[in-house]
XYZ file of C-alpha atoms in Angstrom:
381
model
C -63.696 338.636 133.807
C -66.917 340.388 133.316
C -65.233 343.619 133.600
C -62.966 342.965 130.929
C -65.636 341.765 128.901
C -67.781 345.105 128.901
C -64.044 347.089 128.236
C -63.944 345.255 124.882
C -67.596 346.086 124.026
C -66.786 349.420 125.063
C -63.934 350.172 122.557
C -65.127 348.638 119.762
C -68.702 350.460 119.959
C -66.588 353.795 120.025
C -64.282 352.148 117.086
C -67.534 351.408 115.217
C -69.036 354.788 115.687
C -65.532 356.804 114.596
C -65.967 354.814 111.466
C -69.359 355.486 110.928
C -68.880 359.617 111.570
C -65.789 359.245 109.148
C -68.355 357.912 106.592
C -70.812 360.078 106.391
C -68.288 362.905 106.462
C -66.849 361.735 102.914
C -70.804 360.947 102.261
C -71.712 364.624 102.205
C -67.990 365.799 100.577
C -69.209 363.980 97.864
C -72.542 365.158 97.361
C -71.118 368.718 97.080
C -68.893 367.682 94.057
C -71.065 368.509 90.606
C -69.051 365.838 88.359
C -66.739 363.099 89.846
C -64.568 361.970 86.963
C -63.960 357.929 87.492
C -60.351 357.217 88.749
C -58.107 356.355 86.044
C -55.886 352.992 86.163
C -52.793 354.707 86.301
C -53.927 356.761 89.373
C -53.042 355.434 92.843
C -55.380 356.358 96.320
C -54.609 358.925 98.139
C -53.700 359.227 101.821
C -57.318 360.515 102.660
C -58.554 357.085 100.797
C -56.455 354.852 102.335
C -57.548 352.707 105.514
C -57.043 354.134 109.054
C -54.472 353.320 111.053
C -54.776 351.794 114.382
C -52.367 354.339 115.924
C -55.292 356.480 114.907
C -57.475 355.207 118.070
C -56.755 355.270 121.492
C -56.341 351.320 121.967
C -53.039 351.465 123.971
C -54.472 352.913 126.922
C -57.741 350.767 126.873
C -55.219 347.935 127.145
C -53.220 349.274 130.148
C -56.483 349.514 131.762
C -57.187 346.085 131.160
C -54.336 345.228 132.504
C -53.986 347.017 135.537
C -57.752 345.546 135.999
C -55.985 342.127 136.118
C -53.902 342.059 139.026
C -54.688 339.836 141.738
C -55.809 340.796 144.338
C -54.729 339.779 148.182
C -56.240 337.027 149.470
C -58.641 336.954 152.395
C -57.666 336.001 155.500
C -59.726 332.644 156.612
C -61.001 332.821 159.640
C -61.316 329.764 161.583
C -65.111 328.682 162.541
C -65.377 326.163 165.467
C -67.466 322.797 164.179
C -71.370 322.670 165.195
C -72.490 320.460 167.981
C -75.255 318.299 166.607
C -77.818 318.835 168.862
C -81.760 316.093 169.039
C -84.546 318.143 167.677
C -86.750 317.188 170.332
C -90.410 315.542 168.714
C -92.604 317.519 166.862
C -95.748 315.932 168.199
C -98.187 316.885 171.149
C -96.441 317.204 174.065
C -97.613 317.057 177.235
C -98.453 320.463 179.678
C -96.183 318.965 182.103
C -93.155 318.456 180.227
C -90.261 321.089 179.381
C -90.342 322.428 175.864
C -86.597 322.016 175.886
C -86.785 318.235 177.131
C -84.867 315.675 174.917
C -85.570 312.037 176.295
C -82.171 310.077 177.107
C -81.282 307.476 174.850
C -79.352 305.646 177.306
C -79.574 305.145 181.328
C -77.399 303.705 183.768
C -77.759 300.106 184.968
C -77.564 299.784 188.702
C -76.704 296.577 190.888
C -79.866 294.810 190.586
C -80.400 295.706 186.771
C -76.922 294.760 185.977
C -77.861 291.272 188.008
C -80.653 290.896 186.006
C -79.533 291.419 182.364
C -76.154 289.195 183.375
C -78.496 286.324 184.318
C -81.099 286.648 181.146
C -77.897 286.874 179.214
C -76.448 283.505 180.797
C -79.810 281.827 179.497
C -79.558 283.716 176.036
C -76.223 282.461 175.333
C -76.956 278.568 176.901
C -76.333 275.816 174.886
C -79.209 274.546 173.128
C -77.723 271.808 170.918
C -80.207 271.363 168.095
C -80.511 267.138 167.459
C -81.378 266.143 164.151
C -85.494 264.928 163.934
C -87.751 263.143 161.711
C -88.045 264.644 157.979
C -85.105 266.908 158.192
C -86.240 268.961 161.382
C -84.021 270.724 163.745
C -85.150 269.574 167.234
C -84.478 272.343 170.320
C -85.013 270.682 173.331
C -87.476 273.058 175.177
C -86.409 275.689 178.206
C -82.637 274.597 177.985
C -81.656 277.968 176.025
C -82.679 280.505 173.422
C -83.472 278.661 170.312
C -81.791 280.224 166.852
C -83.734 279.497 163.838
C -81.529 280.876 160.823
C -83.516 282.208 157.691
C -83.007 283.408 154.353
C -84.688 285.363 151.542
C -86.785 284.191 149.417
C -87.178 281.154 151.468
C -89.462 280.110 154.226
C -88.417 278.682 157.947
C -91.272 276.694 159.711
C -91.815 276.274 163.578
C -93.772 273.447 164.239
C -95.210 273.303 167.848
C -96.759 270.604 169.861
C -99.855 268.574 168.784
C -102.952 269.976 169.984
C -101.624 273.411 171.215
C -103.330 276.232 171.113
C -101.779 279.961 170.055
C -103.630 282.603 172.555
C -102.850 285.589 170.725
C -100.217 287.072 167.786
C -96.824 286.502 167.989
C -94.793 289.017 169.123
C -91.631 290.014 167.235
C -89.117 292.695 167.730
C -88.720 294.026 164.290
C -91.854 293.740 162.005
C -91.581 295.837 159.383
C -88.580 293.400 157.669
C -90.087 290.139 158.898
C -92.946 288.591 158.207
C -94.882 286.182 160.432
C -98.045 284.006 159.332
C -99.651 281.212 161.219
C -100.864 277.918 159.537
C -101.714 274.397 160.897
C -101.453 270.753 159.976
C -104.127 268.142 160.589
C -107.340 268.685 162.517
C -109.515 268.439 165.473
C -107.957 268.073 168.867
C -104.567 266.795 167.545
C -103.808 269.797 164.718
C -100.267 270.990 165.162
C -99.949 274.748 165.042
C -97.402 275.714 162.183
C -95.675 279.791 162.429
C -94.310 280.571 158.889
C -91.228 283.006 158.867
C -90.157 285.087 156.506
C -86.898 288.262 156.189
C -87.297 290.514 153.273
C -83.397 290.919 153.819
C -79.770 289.425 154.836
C -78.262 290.331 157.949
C -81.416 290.808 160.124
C -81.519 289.853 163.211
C -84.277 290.054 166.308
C -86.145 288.030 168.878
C -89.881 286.732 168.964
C -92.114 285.357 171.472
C -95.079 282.765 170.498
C -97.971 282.746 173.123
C -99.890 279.080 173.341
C -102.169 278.258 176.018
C -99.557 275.517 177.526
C -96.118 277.609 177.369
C -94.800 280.876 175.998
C -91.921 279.925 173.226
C -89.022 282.880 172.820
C -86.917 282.774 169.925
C -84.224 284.083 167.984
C -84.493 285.206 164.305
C -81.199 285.162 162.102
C -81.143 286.085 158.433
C -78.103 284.991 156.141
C -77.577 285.273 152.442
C -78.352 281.557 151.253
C -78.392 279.106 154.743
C -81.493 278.741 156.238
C -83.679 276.107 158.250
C -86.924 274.615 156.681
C -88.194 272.960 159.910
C -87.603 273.834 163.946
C -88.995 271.447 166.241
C -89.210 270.784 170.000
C -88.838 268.445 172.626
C -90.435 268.499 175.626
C -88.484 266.533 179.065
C -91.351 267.512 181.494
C -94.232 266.387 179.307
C -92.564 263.091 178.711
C -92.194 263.190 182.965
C -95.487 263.558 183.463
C -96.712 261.121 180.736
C -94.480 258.668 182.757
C -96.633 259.570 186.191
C -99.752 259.972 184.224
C -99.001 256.192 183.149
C -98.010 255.034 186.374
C -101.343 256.459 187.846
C -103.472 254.483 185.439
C -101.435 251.531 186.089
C -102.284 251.898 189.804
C -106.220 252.906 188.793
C -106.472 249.414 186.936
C -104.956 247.885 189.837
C -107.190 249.212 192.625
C -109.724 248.906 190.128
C -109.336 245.101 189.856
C -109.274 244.909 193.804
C -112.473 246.454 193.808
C -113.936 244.595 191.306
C -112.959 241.178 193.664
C -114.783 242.778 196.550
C -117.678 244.363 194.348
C -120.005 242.018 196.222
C -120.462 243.242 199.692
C -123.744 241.167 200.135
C -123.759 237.459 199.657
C -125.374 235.651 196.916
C -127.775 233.897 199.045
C -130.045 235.643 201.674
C -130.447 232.777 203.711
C -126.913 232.780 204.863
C -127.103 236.307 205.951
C -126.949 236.890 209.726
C -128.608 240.529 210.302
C -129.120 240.527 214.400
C -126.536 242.849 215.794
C -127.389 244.981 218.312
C -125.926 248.712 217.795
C -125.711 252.081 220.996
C -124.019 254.400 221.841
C -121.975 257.229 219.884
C -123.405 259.828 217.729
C -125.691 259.882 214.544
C -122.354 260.687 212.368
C -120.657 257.523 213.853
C -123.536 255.002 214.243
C -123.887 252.657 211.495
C -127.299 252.268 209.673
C -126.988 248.710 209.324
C -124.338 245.152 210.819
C -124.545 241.880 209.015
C -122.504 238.967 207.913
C -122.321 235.997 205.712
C -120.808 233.543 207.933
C -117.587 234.624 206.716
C -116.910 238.299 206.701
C -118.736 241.135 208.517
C -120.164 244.474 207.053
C -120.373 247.263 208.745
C -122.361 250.310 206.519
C -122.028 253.766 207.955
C -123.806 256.422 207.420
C -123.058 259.479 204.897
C -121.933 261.884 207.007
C -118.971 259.762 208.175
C -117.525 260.550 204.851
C -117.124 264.416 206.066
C -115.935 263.441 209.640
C -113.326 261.720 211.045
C -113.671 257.671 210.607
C -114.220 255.605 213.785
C -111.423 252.749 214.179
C -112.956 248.942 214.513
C -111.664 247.378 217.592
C -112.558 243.612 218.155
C -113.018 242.113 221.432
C -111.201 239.410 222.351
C -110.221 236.659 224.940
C -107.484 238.838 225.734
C -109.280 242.082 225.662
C -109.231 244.620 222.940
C -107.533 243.668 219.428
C -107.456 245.257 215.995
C -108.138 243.291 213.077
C -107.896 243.557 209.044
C -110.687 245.345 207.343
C -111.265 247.554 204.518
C -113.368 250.866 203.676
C -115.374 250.357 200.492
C -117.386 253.927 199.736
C -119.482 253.510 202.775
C -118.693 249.811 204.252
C -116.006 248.394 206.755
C -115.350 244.950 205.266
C -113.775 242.729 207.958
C -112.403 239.656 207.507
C -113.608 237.624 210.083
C -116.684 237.315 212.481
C -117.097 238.716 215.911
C -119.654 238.659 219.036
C -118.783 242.201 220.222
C -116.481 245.049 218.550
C -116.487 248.853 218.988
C -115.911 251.753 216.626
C -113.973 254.943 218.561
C -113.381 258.113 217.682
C -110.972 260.116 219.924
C -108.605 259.208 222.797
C -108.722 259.596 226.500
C -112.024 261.158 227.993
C -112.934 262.891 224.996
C -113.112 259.515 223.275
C -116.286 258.434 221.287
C -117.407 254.990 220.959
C -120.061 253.100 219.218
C -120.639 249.401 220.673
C -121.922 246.833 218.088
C -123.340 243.041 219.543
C -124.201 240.063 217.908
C -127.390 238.835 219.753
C -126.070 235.373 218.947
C -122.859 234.044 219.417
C -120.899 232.292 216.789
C -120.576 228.908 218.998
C -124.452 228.980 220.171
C -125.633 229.160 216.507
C -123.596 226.192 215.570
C -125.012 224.199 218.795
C -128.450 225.583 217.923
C -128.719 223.999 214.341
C -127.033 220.408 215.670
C -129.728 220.237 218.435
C -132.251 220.612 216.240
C -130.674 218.197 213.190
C -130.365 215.710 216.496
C -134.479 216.321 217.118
């Protein structure tokens, strides 16, 4: 096309300039002439005046070389070029001594036995079912450690996880895609019994990614869903093994108050009244750690105080002597005293079997029947 263009210029600047030379030919004919008479109106131009005709120029052959100019040429053959293998530009930042500068890291690796084990059973707990119940105030209520809670958010909205009273968060949550989430903490109430709030919110529909909240009694993972318009205001949780051990931490107080009752009836190891005591027991034998300090009674029971360092060693067993010989008999251990029920002239405490058996004789100077005769002899005087 351009070609053709610059033709046409070409032949009409050599048009223009025949004209031109033509011109100033007749220009300088005239100037020779003395006196021109004017034309008269019967007179008719001559050839000479007349305008040229095209035959005149040479435009017949410019044309055929336009023309021949024209014809289309052959196409080229297309040659066939294979498609290029996309190939990872490897990183562009500082790379280690030690590593190939023709190293592209794998984006995938093969799972053996034991891996594929392992994801199979962290899926089974994934996909669990953790029915949500319905709580108090609209909550959604995940029963803790049964499965992978879901809490379901939406734009423009906020989802709240409410954990348990008086929990503590140790450190930030963690959450697998933070650049379209956003995570704030918050709490509600104060002092000992605040409840830690996490405030979630996706900048998009669609999303979806796992977090984990750190608290200094359990570690809560979850799983964040965003949809267009349904989303949950409130996630809650319930906790089986807390209410377990509020059930045993019950049951021990109930058994605390108990005991603590029992001791309260047997609070008074000593008797009231000092002249009823009976202190005269004679004590040998055994060791220091065995050996009581101190034997009395109160005409009803007998006390027996050991020492302290009974308390780190193994306690002696109270056998009674009796008509028939040796005999056990009720008593109790309160801190430092064996409380027995009953009165006795001679008892032992033992420590071991056989011949590596220790044994600590106690004696009460006098016996039960001779005090009795004792005070009616002299009520009789």
């Amino acid at each position: 096309m351009t070609k053709r263009i610059l033709a046409i210029i070409a032949i009409l600047s050599s048009t223009t300039g025949i004209m031109s030379a033509e011109q100033d030919q007749s220009q300088s004919q005239g100037s020779v002439k003395v006196q021109v008479s004017p034309p008269s109106k019967d007179s008719k131009p001559s050839a000479k005046d007349a305008v040229p005709s095209p035959d005149k120029y040479q435009f017949t052959e410019a044309l055929k070389k336009l023309h021949s100019q024209d014809v289309p040429k052959p196409p080229r053959a297309q040659s066939t070029v294979p498609p290029l293998t996309v190939v990872p530009t490897p990183s562009t930042g500082p790379r280690s001594k030690d590593v190939p500068r023709d190293y592209v890291p794998k984006k995938d690796v093969a799972l053996g036995l034991t891996g594929q084990e392992a994801v199979g059973v962290s899926r089974q707990w994934q996909n669990a079912g953790n029915i949500p119940a319905p709580g108090k105030d609209g909550r959604v209520v995940y029963v803790y450690g049964a499965g992978m809670p879901v809490v379901v958010c939406s734009p423009l909205h906020i989802c709240v996880v409410e954990l348990q009273p008086g929990e503590k968060l140790v450190g930030e949550p963690q959450i697998g895609d933070s650049v379209r989430w956003e995570i704030s903490p918050a709490s509600a109430g104060s002092g000992e019994t605040a409840m830690p709030l996490i405030v979630i919110k996706p900048t998009a529909a669609g999303l979806d990614t796992t977090m984990m909240i750190p608290t200094d009694r359990r570690a809560y993972y979850l799983r964040l869903q965003s949809k267009p318009d349904d989303y949950l205001a409130r996630v809650a949780f319930s906790y089986p093994q807390d209410q377990d051990q509020q059930w045993r931490r019950f049951q021990q107080q109930q058994n605390a108050a108990r005991q603590s009752k029992d001791e309260r009836k047997d609070t008074k190891v000593l008797p009231d009244a000092v002249a009823s005591i009976y202190w005269d027991y004679d004590i040998k034998g055994g060791d220091p750690t065995m050996r009581p300090t101190r034997v009395l009674d109160d005409g009803v029971k007998t006390y027996i105080q050991m020492p302290i360092a009974t308390q780190r060693t193994e306690a002696p067993v109270l056998v009674v002597q009796g008509p028939d010989g040796g005999e056990m008999v009720n008593y109790r251990v309160k801190g430092d005293v064996y409380v027995v029920d009953r009165l006795f002239n001679h008892a032992a405490l033992i420590v071991g079997a056989g011949k590596h058996a220790k044994k600590v004789e106690i004696t009460r100077r006098t016996q039960i029947g001779e005090e009795r005769n004792s005070e009616q002899k002299g009520g009789g005087l």
